[in-house]
Coordinates of C-alpha atoms in Angstrom, one line a residue:
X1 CA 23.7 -166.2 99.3
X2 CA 25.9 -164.4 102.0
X3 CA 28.7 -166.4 103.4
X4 CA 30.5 -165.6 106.4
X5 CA 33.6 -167.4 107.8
X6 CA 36.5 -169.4 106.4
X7 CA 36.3 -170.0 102.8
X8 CA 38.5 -169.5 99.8
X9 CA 36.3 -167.2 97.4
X10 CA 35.6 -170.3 94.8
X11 CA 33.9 -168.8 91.4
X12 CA 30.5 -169.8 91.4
X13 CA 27.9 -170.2 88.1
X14 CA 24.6 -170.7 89.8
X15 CA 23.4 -167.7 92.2
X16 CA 24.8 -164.1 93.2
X17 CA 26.9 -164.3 96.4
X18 CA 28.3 -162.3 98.9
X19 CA 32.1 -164.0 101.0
X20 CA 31.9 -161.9 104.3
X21 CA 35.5 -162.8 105.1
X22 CA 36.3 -163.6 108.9
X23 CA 38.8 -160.8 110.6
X24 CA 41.8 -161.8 112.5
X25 CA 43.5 -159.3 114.5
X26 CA 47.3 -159.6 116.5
X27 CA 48.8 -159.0 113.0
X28 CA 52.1 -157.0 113.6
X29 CA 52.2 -155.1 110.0
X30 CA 55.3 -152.9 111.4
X31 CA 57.0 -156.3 112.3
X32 CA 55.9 -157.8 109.2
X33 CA 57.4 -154.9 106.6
X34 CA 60.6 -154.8 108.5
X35 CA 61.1 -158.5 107.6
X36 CA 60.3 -158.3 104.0
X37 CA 62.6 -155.1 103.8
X38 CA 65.3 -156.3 105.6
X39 CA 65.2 -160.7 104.1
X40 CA 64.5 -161.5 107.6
X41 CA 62.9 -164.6 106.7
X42 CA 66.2 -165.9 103.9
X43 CA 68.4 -166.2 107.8
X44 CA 66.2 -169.0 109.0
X45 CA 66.6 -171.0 105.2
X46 CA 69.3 -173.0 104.1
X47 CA 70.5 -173.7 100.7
X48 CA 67.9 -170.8 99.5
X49 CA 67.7 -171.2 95.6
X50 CA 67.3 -167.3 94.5
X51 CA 69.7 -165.0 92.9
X52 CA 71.3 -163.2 95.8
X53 CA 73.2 -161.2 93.6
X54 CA 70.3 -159.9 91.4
X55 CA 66.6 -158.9 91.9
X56 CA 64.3 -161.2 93.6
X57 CA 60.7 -161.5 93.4
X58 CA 58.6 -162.2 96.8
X59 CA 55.1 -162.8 96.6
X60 CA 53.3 -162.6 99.6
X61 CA 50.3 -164.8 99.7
X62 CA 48.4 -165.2 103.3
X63 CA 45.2 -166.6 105.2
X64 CA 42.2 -164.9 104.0
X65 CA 41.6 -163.6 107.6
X66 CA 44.2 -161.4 107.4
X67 CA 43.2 -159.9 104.4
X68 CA 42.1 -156.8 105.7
X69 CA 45.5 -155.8 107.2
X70 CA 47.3 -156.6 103.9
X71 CA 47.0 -153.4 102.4
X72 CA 48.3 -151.5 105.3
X73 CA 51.2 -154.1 105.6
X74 CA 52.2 -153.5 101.9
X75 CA 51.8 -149.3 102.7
X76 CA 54.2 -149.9 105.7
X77 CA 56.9 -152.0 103.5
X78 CA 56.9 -148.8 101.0
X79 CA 57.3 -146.3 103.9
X80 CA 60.5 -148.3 105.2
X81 CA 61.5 -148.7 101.2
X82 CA 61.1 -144.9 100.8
X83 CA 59.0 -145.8 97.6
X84 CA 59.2 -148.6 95.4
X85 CA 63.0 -149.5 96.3
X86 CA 65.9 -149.5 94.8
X87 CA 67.4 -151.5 92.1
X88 CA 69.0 -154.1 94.1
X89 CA 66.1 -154.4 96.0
X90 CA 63.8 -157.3 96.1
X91 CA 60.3 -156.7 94.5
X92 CA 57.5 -157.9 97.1
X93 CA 54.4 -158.7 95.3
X94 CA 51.1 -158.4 97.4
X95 CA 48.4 -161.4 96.7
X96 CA 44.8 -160.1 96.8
X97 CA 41.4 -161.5 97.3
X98 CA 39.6 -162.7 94.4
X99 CA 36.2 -161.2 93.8
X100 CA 33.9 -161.3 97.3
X101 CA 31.1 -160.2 95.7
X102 CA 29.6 -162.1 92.6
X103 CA 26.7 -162.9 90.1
X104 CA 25.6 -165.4 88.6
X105 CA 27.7 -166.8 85.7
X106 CA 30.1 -163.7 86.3
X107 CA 33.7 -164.3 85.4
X108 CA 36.6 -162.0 86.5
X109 CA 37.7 -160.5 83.3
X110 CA 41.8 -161.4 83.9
X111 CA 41.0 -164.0 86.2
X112 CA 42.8 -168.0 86.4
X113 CA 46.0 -168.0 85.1
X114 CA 44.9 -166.1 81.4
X115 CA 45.4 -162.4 81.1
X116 CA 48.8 -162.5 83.4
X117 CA 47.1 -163.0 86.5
X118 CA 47.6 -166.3 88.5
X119 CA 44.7 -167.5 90.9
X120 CA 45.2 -169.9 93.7
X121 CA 42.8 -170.4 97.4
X122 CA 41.3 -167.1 96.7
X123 CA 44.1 -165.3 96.1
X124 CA 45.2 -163.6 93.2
X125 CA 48.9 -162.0 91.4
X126 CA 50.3 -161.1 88.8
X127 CA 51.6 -164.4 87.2
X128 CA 55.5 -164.8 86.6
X129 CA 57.3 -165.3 83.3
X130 CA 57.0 -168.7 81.8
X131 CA 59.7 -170.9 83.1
X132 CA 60.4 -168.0 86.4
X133 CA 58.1 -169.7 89.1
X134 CA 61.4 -171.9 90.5
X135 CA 63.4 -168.5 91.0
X136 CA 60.3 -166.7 92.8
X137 CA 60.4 -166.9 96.6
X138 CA 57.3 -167.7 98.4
X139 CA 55.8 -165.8 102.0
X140 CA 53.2 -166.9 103.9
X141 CA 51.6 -164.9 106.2
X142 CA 49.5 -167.7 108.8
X143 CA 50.0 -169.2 112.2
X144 CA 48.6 -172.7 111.2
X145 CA 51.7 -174.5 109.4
X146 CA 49.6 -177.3 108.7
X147 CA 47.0 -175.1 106.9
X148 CA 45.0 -176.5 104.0
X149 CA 45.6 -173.2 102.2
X150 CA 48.9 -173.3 102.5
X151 CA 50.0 -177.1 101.6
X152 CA 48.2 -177.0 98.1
X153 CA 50.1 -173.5 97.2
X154 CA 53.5 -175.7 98.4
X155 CA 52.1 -178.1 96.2
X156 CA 51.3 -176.1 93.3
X157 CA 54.9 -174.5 93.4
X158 CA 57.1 -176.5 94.5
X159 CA 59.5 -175.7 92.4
X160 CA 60.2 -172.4 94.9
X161 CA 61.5 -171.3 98.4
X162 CA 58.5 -170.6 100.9
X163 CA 59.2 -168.7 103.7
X164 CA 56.3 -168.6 106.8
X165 CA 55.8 -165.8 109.2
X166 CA 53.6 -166.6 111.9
X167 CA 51.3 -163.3 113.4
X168 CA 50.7 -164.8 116.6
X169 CA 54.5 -165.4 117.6
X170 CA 56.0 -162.7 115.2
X171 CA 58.5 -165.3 114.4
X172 CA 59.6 -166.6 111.1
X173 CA 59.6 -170.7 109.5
X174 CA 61.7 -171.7 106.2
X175 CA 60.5 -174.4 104.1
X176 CA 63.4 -174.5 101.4
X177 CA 62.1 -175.8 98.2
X178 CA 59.6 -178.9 98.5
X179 CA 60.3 -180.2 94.9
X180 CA 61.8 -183.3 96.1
X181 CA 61.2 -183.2 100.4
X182 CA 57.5 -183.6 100.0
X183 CA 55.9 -186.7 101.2
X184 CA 52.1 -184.9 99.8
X185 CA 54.1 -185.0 96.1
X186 CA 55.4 -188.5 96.5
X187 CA 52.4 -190.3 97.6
X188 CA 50.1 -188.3 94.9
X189 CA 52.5 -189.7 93.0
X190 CA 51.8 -193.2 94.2
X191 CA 47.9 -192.7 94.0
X192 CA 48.4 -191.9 90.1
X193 CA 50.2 -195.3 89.6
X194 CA 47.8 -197.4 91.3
X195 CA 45.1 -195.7 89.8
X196 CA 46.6 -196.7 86.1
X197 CA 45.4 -200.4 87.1
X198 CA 41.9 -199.9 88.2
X199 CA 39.2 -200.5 85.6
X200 CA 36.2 -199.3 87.4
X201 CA 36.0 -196.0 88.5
X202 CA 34.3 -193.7 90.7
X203 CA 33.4 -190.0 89.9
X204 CA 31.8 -188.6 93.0
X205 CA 30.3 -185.3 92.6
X206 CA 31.3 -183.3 95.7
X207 CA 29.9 -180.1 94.2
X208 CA 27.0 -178.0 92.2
X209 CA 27.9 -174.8 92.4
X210 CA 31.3 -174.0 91.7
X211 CA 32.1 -172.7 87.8
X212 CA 33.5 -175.8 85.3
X213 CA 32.4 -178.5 87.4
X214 CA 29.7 -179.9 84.2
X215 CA 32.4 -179.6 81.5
X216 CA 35.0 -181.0 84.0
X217 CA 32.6 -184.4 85.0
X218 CA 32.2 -184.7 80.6
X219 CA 36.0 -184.2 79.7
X220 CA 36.7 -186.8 82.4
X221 CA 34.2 -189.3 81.5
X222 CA 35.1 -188.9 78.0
X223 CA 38.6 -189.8 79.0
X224 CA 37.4 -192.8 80.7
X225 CA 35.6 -194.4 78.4
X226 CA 38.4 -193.7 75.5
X227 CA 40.6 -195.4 78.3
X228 CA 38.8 -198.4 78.6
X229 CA 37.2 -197.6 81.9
X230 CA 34.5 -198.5 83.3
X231 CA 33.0 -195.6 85.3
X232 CA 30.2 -195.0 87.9
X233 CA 28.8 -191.2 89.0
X234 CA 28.1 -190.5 92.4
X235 CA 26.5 -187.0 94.2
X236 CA 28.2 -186.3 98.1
X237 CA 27.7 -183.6 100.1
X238 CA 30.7 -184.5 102.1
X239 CA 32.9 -187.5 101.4
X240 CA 33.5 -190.2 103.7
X241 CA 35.1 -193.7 104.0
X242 CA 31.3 -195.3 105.2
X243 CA 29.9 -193.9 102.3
X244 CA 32.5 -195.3 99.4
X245 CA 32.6 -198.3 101.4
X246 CA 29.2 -199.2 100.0
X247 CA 31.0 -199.4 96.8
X248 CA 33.5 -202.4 96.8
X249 CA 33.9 -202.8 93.0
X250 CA 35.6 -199.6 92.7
X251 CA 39.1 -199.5 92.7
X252 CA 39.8 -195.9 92.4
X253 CA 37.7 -192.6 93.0
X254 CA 38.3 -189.4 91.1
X255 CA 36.7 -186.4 93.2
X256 CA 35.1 -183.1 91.2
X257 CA 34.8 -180.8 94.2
X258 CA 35.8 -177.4 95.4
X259 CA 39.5 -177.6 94.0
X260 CA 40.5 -176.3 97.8
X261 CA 38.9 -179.3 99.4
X262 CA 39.7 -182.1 96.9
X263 CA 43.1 -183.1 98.1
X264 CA 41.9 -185.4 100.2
X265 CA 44.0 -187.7 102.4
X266 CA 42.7 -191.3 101.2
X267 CA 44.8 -193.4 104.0
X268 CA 41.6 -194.0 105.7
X269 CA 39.5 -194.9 102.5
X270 CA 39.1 -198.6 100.7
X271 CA 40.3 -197.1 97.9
X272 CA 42.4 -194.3 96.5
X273 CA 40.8 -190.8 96.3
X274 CA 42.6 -188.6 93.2
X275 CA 42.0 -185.5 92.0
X276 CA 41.0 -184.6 88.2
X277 CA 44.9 -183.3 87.4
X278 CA 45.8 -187.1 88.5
X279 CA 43.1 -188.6 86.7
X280 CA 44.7 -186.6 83.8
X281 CA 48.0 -188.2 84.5
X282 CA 46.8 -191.7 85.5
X283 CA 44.3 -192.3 82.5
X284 CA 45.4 -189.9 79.8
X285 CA 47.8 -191.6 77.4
X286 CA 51.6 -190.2 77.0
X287 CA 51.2 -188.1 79.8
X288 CA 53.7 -187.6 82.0
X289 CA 54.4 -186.0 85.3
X290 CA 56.7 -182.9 85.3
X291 CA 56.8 -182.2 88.6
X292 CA 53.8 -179.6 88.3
X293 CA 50.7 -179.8 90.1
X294 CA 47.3 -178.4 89.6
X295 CA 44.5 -179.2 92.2
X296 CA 41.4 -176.6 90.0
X297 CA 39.8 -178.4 86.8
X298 CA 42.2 -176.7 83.9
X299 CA 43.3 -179.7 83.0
X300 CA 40.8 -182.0 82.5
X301 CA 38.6 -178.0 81.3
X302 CA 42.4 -177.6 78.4
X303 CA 41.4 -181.3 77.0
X304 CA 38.7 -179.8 74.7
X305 CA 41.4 -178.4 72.3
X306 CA 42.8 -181.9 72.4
X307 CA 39.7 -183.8 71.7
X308 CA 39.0 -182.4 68.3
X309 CA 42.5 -182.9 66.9
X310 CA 42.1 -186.0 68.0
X311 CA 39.5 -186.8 66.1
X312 CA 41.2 -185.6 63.0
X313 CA 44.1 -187.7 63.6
X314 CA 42.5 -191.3 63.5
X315 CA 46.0 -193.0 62.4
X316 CA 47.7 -191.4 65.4
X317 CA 45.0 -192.7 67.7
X318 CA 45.5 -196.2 66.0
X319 CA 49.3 -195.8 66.7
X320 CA 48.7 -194.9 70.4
X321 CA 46.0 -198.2 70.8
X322 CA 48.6 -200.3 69.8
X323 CA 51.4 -199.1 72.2
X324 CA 51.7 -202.0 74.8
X325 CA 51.0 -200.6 78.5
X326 CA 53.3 -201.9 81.3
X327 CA 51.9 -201.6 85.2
X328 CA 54.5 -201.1 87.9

């Protein structure tokens, strides 16, 4: 299969494919590398959380149709640096595309976040130190600033400053840090309360092709049915309120699909659409949110581990059945 246009390089497991990436020109790379080099985009922030005073890491993450003009950006920034910089100087990390060109049942050898590599919309770098994501510092390089791309990597750190430059108008947006300013965070939030009270749910199947998406629909229906759930399995091509209309007796849907796509904005639907992390959170006993968010299938894929010592520890289960459970 050769795909061409937009698309965020998911891992497949079913046939070879080819991502054909679509090409955006107007992309100032001079303009671009001048603003990294001199913190262009930290004078249009307010209450900026990094270490002024020490060395900063940027990573620069982007819209995959500017891809192509990311390695000559990142050459540009080292010709104004005069190398890799000095001491004091802030180390700009590069994001690259994830493999364009797969086969079937390949897997990148360093890829997700294992082997110190972080994976996120396609893109790919080298993962911070544990407990370092809040003092990294985020760049975006896209024109859209409501970009699908973009929102779920606010959303998946949002413990960190993100910065925006925008190609078209060579100008430069702040975000600050969206840990607490995010209405996306708070009403996921919401959805994973209300979805603690439903007894019947829905698991709609938006995909068959991308990698996990068997062992993700068994580790959540296992979790289910240890919950007390009661739980129906549906195949969509594309989800829509019509179509889960048909289904009164659900109270809550959990969607398995492209982890790009399956934020979905449920206002419009009968009942509340959540993803598998907040299926973990909403049906998985003694969890609790952090503040982290995950939108791929790791963690309902890192309950596997879980289930086994589990079923070892029979009196700790007991304890847990016992616990009362209080809805808000």
């Amino acid at each position: 299969v050769v795909h061409y246009g937009a698309i965020y390089i998911p891992q497949v497991n079913r046939l070879p494919v080819r991502f054909v990436l679509e090409k955006a020109e107007g992309l100032d790379v001079e303009r671009l590398a001048a603003g990294l080099a001199s913190g262009d985009y930290d004078t249009v922030g307010h209450g900026a959380s990094g270490d002024k005073e020490g060395k900063n890491r940027i990573v620069v993450a982007f819209e995959l149709k500017y891809e192509h003009e990311m390695a000559e950006a990142e050459a540009a920034l080292r010709r104004r640096r005069g190398g890799e910089g000095g001491p004091h100087e802030n180390e700009v990390v590069f994001a690259r595309a994830c493999l364009k060109e797969q086969r079937a049942g390949q897997e990148e050898g360093d890829g997700g976040d294992g082997g110190g590599w972080h994976e996120l919309g396609g893109l790919r770098w080298p993962s911070p130190s544990p407990g370092q994501d809040g003092s990294c510092r985020y760049v975006w390089v896209g024109e859209n600033p409501e970009s699908l791309a973009l929102t779920n990597a606010m959303l998946c750190h949002n413990q960190s400053d993100w910065f925006r430059y925008d190609p078209v108008a060579g100008e430069w947006h702040a975000y600050g840090s969206v840990s607490t300013a995010s209405r996306t965070l708070r009403r996921r939030y919401f959805l994973v309360e209300k979805a603690k009270d439903a007894n019947i749910v829905g698991i709609v199947v938006g995909t068959l092709t991308i990698a996990g998406y068997l062992e993700a629909l068994g580790a959540l229906r296992r979790v289910l049915a240890k919950a007390g759930k009661k739980s129906y399995t549906f195949v969509m091509g594309r989800i829509t309120p019509e179509k889960l209309a048909n289904y009164p007796e659900v109270e809550v849907f959990v969607l398995i699909s492209c982890p790009q796509l399956a934020l979905l904005d449920s206002r419009d639907f009968y009942a509340p659409v959540i993803t598998p992390y907040e299926a973990v959170l909403a049906f998985v006993p003694n969890k609790e949110w952090t503040g982290e968010y995950n939108i791929g299938f790791g963690a309902l894929l890192g309950l596997g581990s879980e289930k086994s010592e589990e079923e070892n520890g029979g009196g700790d289960q007991q304890q847990q059945e016992e616990e009362p459970t209080f809805s808000l």
